[in-house]
């Protein structure tokens, strides 16, 4: 017997939704027939705001585009400006930036592990990971003065040098996080329930992945090796030794496996960066931030964030303010069009589970 | 799927975590020690703060307002305003801290602020946390690299050895690249505008230079100063002393930037072309101005623009007054001054040279001819030194000396000159004497740091091997049998505290007397005005106090409503920019009087 179709509105206020957005579901029984994503609940006009701010004033804005991982935004804006202007960045600053970006990736994956488990009812995991993430936030607090929004990477380098003894503290936290991995494995990644819930769910067909513009862990979870850090290395990623894990399958499980392995890679990258980091300057000072004019030009830069390739298209008309900053976050694809495709045929209970695995992030869709 | 016993059992290993202490939530059970750099609530050192408002300008959330605080007055170099932060808007990016030119604004480790009053989100740093804030400073501008450029683009000058060979201009001026770079340092806070006697639009024209809009900068400068180029070369530039950047670095080279942009305009026709001044139709009113000094020229220029029929009466054969005859040509070249005066004449200012009021034309005649009269005669009569033997040949006065030299005449000063005084005139006389080939010593009563002269001028003199002898009080001019200066007798002095609480006073050290052989003695201890051209009845009707005519502060009008006084005879600053300011004010006074505006 064919079940009656009903419409279900999931979000914008719903614990399973990763931010303020809404998915309008057409369901037959508990199977999704059609999904329509609706955004517009969170629009703060970041891109437009920047056109009214000076270049330096834009830095406190961009970090707000992603709460769990603000740093790729700062990195992108900084690197775009540096590319347009031809501003040199001291070697030490590049290493510091890599450390910050990888710490941010780790923190972001901690939240993801919590969200992924929470959305299937495994609430111990978020208790752990949010707590462990705090150790990373402590590091950020000490380095940048802020726990969540760092406003630390900016054009020309970073705002402050490493505080004394900071590197040792980072290594300590890395050791701790590494020691926690077996616990995470036992609780989540080796958990039979997780296997059962994740395998074959939210599948992105490999042949469609590139066509649809999938990036990051979801793309690598389709067995496609793509990572900006390797393909078009920025900062000092080409001087560091790491692998980009891939996994066949394209489902929630494959994506989880990719991220699980990337945690180890990030820890390794941070250790290498600390070891190889040279001394010297950390900031190639910009002129007066109130009158600083970035020469006419444009740049498209990209950074591999925890959710995938994060692009910024920045245009300068030679004035004190950006003419245009276009933010192309990975969630724009993952959270709007891809989600609609992947949710087709899924179970209602899997909606937030799939959303979590895709790394949807509404502020990135509504800039 | 096969039955996965391992996958079912392993999650239970989480139970052994139950024995470990929790680490998620620490506060308030466990007080968290905040990081050294934490960006918490603001703290402002209210006495260090000058209220420049740069914090408010950089704040991208518009969370900072500048408000008037009780107990903080608007004074020179302090707007009297202090920042107030809206904690509901602040994002604690700390750009305000990094850009604070004085370093007074910092963030603290405090981050918890609880209130049930929604209005108290408005937080005045340094007032609302007056007691504890200072001990909890965390994110500070002193750490890291400040966003303000504290280093000035150096000005190229002729070498000291080269300078004394001629009267060539010492300061070589910024080139375009240097000017842009220097202009870009400006924070545009406008603290300088307040102290400038004319209130020139300093941040506006500096920003125009930074943007590469030099012609716009010239237009902005001429808005209230028609002698911008002169000021660019010789202004006493109080603006730079108060410059916000001066608190922790070198002030913006406001004077040199003005010099750059104005001297770039090659001739008076170009000035006219750039300014394209709007000259009002003749309004039928006539104004006479006595003295073509900076105040007279300024008043004349703006009055002419407003359609007045202006005639300036100048006793000498050249316009400029003290800036023509008092300031040496290595500071202000003749062609620069001529260019500026030429332009004024081209828009309708009439100057009658070699016309001394009181001799070539009587004051009463002037009064008959014009509806309003402005006096800007300056201080031309030097004070005598009051020394024994002062009347000897070769004992001269600096203003007379400079006037002669600037007029292109020769003055015989021999090869060893002593200059008495510590002001700009003394330094000018000394440096001119060096250019005439003499060895020069300056005797000054007090310490070098007490010298009223511009420190750059003092430094310039030193580079030219002028010997400055501070704490030296001249006692007597000794002449030879022909009545010619032979030597000067002076005594060394020690500084003693002033009983009345004033600055320390020099006191002669008994017996520490010296004789220096010299060929000329140049006195430069000040000047006064010569009011002999004024009829007695006029003198009686206006008030002259301590050598200066008392005027209305808004209009420069004397007790006689049709008579105005400007420049040295009306203000104590005795510099070009104050004279220009007087002239500018007098225009308003005259407009008010004649046009009833």
XYZ file of C-alpha atoms in Angstrom, chain B residues 42 55-56 59-65 84-91 122-123:
20
model
C 38.057 47.604 28.395
C 39.338 53.874 18.944
C 35.896 55.015 17.957
C 35.598 50.173 15.784
C 33.815 48.283 13.047
C 30.801 47.692 15.289
C 30.425 51.373 16.103
C 30.462 50.308 19.718
C 32.543 53.236 20.934
C 31.169 56.728 21.480
C 32.326 54.809 26.145
C 31.899 51.231 25.037
C 28.570 49.648 24.268
C 29.191 46.146 25.513
C 26.163 45.002 23.598
C 27.902 45.848 20.334
C 31.551 45.259 21.146
C 33.100 42.129 19.667
C 27.201 51.388 28.153
C 30.495 51.104 29.893
